[in-house]
Coordinates of C-alpha atoms in Angstrom, one line a residue:
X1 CA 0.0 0.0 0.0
X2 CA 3.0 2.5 0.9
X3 CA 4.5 2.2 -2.1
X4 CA 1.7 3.0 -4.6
X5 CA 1.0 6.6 -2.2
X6 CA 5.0 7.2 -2.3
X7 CA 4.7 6.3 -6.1
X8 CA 2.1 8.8 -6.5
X9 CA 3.0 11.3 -4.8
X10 CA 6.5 11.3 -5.9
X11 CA 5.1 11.5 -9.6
X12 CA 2.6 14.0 -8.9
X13 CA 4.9 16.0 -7.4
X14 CA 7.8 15.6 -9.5
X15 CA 5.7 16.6 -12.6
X16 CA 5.2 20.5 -11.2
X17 CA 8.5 20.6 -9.2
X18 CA 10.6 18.6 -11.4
X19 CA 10.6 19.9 -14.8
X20 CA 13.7 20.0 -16.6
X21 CA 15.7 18.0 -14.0
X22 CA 17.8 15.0 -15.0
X23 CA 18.6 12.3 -12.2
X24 CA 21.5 10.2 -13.2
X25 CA 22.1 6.7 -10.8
X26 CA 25.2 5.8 -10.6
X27 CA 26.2 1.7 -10.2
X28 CA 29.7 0.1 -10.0
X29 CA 29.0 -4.1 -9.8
X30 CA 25.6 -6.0 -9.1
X31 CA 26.5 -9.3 -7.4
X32 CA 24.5 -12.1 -8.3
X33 CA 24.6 -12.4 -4.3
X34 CA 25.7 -10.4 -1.9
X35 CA 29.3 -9.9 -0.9
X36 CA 30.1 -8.9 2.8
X37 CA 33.1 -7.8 0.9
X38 CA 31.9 -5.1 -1.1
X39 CA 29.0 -3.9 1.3
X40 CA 28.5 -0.7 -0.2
X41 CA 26.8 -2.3 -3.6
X42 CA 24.0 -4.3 -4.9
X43 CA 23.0 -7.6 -5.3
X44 CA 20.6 -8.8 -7.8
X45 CA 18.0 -9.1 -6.0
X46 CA 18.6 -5.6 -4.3
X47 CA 19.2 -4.1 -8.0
X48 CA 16.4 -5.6 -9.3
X49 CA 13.3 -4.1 -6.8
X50 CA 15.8 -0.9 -7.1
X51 CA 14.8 -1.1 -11.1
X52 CA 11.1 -2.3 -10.7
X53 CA 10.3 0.9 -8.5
X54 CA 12.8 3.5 -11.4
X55 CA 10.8 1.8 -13.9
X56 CA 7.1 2.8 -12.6
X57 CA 8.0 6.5 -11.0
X58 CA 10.4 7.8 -13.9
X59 CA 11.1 8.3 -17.4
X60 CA 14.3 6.2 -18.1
X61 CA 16.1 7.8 -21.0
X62 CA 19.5 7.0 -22.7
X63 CA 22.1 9.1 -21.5
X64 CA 22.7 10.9 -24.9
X65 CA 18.7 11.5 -25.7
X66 CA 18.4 13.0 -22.4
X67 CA 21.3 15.6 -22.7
X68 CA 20.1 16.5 -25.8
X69 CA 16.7 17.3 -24.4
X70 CA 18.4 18.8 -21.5
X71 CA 19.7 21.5 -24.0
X72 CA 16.8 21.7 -25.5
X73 CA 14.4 22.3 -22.5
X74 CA 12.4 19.3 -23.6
X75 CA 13.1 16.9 -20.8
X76 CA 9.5 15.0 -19.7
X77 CA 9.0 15.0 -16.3
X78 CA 10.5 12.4 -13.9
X79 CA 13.8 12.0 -16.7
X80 CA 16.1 9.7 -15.3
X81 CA 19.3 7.9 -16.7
X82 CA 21.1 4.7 -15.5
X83 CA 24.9 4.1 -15.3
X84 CA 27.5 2.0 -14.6
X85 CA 31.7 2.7 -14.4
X86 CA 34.3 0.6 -14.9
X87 CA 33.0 -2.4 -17.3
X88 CA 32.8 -5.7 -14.5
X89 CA 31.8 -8.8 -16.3
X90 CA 28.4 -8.6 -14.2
X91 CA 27.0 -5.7 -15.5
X92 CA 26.0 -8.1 -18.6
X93 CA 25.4 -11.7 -16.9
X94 CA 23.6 -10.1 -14.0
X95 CA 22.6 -6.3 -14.3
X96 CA 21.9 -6.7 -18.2
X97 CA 18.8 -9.4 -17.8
X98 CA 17.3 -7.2 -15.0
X99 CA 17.6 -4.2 -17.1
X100 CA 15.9 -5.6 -20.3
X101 CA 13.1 -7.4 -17.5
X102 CA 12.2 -3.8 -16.6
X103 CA 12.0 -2.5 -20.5
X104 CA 15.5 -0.4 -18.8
X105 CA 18.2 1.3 -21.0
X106 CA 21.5 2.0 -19.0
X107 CA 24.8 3.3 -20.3
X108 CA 28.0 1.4 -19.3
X109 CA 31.5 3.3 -19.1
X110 CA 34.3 0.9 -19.5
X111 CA 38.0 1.3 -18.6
X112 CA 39.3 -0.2 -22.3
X113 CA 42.8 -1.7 -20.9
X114 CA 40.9 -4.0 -18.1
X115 CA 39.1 -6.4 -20.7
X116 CA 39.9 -9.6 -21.3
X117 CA 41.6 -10.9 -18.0
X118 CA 42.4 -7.2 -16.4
X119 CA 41.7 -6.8 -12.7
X120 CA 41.5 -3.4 -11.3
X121 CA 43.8 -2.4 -8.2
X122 CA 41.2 -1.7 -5.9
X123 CA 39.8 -5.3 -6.8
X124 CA 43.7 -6.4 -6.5
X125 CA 43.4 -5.4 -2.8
X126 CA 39.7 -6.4 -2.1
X127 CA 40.5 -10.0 -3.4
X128 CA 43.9 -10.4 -1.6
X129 CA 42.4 -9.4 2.0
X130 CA 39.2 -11.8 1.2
X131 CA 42.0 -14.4 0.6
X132 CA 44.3 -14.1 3.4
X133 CA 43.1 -16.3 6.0
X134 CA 45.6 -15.2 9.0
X135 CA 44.0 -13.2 11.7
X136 CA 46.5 -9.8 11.7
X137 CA 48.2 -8.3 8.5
X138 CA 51.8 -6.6 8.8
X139 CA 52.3 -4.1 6.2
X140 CA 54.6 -1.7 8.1
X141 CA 57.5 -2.4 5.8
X142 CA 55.1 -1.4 3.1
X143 CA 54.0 2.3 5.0
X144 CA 50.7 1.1 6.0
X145 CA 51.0 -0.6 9.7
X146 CA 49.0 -3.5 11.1
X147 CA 45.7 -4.2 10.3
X148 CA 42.9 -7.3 12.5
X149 CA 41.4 -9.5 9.8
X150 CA 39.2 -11.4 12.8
X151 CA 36.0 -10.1 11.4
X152 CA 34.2 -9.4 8.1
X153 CA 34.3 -5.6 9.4
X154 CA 37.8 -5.9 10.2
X155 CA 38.7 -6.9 6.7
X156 CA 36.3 -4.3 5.1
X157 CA 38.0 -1.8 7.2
X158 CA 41.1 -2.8 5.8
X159 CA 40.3 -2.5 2.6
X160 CA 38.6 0.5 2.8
X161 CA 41.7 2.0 4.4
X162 CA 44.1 0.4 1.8
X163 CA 42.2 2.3 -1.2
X164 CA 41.9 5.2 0.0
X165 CA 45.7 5.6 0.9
X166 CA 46.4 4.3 -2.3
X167 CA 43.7 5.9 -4.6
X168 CA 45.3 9.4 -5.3
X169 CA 48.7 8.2 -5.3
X170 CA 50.9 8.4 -8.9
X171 CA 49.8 5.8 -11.2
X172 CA 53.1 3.8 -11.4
X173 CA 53.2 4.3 -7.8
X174 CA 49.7 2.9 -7.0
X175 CA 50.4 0.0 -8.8
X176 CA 53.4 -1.1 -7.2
X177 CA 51.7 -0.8 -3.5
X178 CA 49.6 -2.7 -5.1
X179 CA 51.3 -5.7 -6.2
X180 CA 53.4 -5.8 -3.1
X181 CA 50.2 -6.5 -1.5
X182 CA 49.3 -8.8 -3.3
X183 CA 52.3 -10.6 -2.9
X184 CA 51.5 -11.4 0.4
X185 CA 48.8 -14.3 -0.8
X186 CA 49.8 -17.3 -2.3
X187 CA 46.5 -18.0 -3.8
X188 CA 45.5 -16.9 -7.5
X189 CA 43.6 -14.4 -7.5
X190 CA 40.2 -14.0 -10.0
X191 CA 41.2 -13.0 -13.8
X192 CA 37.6 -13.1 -14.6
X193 CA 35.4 -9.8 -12.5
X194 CA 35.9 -7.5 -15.9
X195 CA 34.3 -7.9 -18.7
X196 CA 35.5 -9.2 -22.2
X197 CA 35.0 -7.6 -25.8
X198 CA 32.4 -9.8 -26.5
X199 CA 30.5 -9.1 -24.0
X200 CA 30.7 -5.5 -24.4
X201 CA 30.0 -6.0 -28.2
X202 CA 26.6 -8.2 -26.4
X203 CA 25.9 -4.9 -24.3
X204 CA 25.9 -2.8 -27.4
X205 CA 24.1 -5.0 -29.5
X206 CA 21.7 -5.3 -26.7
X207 CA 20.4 -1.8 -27.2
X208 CA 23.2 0.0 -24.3
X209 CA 25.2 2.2 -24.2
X210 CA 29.0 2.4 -24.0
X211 CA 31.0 5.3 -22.6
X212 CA 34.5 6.1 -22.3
X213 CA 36.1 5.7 -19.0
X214 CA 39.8 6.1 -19.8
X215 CA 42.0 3.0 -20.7
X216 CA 43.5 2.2 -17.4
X217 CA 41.5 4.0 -14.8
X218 CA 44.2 6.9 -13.6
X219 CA 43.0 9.7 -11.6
X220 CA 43.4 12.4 -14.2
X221 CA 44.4 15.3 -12.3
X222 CA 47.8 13.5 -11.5
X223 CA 48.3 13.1 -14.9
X224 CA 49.6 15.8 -17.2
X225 CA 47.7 17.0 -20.2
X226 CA 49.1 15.0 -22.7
X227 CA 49.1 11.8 -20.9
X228 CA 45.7 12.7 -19.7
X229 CA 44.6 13.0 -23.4
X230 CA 45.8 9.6 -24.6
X231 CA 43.8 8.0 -21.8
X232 CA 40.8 9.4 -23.0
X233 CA 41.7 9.0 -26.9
X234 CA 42.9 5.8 -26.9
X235 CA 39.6 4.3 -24.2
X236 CA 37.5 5.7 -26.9
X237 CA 39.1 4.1 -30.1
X238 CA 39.0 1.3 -28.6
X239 CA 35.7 1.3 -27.5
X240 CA 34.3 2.1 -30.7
X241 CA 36.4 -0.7 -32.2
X242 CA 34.7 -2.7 -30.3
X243 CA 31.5 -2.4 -30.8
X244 CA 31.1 -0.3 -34.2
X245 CA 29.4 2.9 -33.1
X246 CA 30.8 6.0 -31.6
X247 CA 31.6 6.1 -28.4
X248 CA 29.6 9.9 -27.3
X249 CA 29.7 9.9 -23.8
X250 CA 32.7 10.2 -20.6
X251 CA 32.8 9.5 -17.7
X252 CA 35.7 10.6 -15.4
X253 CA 37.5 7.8 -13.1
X254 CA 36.7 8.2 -9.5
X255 CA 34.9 11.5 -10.6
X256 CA 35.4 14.3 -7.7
X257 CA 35.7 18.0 -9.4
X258 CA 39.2 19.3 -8.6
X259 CA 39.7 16.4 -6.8
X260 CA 39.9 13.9 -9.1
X261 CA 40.0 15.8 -12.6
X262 CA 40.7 19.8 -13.7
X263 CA 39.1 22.0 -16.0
X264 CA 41.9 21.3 -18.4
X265 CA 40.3 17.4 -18.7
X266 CA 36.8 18.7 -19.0
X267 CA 38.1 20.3 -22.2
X268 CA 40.2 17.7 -23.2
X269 CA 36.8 15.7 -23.2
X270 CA 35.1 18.0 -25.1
X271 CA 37.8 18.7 -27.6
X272 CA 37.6 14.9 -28.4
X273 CA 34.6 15.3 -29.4
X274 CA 32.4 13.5 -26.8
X275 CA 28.6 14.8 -26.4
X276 CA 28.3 15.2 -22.3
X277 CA 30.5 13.6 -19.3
X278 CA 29.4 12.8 -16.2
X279 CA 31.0 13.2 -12.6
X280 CA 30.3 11.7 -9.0
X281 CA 29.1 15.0 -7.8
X282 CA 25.9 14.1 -6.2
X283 CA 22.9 15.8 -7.2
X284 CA 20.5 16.3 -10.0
X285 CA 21.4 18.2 -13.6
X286 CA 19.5 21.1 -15.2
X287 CA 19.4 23.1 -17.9
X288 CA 22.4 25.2 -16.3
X289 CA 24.7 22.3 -15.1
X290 CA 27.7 21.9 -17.1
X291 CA 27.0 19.4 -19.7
X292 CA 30.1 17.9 -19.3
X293 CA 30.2 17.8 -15.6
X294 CA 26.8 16.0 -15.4
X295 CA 25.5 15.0 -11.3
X296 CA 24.9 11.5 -10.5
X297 CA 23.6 10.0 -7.4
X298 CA 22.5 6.3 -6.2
X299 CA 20.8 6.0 -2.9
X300 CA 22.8 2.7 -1.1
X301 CA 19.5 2.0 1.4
X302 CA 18.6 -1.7 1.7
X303 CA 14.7 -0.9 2.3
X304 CA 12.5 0.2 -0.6
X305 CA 11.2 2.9 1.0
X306 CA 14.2 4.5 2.3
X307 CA 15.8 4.0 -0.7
X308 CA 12.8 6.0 -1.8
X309 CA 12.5 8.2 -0.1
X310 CA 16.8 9.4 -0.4
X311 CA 15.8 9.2 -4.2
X312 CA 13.3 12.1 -3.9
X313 CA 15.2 14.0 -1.1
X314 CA 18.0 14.2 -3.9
X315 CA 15.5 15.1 -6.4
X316 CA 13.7 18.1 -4.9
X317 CA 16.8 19.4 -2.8
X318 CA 18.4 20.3 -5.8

């Protein structure tokens, strides 16, 4: 019963107050079940009511139709797009099916060099604490002291405090951390959590969208221009030879404004001739965002009517 007088309300309301307002949700992975190790996103099941309740409150629009109407002040009320960043193998097994259940369309930005076997580093750390099975971790020769792996929180804290240590760090730097870490297991760790061409040539010919994401996931504002350029050149290429169609749409890794990327990449993007690019700036676009800055938001609640409830909060705040 709640959820037809949220549903209403929401789309009653939305329709006077939310006229020319484009919600972009953001999504990473969808787990086919949930993983204690990655608590901060979805399952399929979780995904799934999270698409049956986008599907009856908004208009679900592909990223590039909607910024078009965006310019034009023709959005329909309730616009909404659906994205995903970094190109896991379980956006098509898992997230695609849902997607196509609910009548969906989503757009997927993929980092180019992680296809076909690639693991990302933050993945590289996640899968070698999940694999350790000793109780304590010593990395003080490696800078980042002594971490309890008794619990599941314990080993979610650790990993959340390796990655952010090691985000922002250089790229060659990061990636040496990285494998030292990893050194530390002698089990193999998974070649397969990224997706392979064919499955983002499946995505495309699915109806989806692909987007650039760089080729190898660097935080842009550590890079200089011209290094920063052949990221975002080369992801695209790539991309389109992949799948046959241009590639129109960016979105910057780890996505922070002046954080994570300058000014100077937002015109690289554009002078590469990319239609919009979207950030992790939470909020909602209008007709006087940056186009190439676009908001994006995902409420992370485990209840439908929390998650809701955040959904609208975002909506109308902004």
């Amino acid at each position: 019963m709640w959820k037809s007088i949220v549903i209403f309300f929401f789309r009653q309301a939305a329709s006077y107050l939310g006229r020319n307002k484009l919600s972009i949700l953001i999504y990473h992975r969808v787990h086919e079940v949930e993983d204690p190790m990655c608590p901060g996103e979805v399952d399929s099941n979780k995904f799934n009511w999270q698409m049956e309740l986008v599907s009856k409150i908004f208009t679900v629009l592909p990223l590039t139709d909607a910024v078009q109407l965006l310019r034009e002040n023709k959005l329909p009320p309730r616009s909404l797009c659906i994205t995903f960043d970094d190109g896991y193998a379980d956006n098509e097994t898992v997230a695609l099916p849902i997607l196509q259940r609910h009548g969906l369309t989503a757009t997927f930005f993929i980092a180019s060099g992680y296809l076909d076997d690639g693991r990302m580093w933050n993945d590289t750390i996640i899968e070698t604490i999940r694999s350790i099975t000793a109780g304590k971790l010593d990395l003080t020769d490696h800078g980042f002291g002594v971490f309890r792996l008794e619990s599941m929180e314990d080993r979610q804290n650790c990993v959340q405090s390796l990655i952010s240590k090691l985000k922002h760090l250089p790229q060659e730097k990061r990636l040496q951390k990285t494998l030292q870490i990893a050194s530390l297991t002698p089990k193999q760790l998974p070649t397969d959590l990224m997706m392979t061409r064919s499955q983002v040539k499946a995505l495309s010919d699915a109806g989806m969208e692909i987007g650039g994401h760089t080729v190898s996931h660097p935080i842009l504002l550590t890079l200089n221009p011209d290094s920063a350029t052949k990221e975002i050149h080369n992801g695209k290429i790539q991309l389109e030879e992949i799948t046959g169609n241009p590639v129109r749409t960016f979105a910057y890794p780890n996505g922070k404004p002046g954080v994570d990327y300058r000014m100077e990449d937002v015109d690289i993007v554009r002078k590469l001739g990319f239609e919009c690019a979207v950030s992790t700036q939470w909020g909602v676009s209008s007709n006087t965002t940056d186009l190439y800055q676009l908001k994006r938001f995902t409420p992370w609640d485990n209840a439908p009517l929390r998650f809701l409830m955040r959904l609208m909060r975002n909506y109308f705040a902004t």
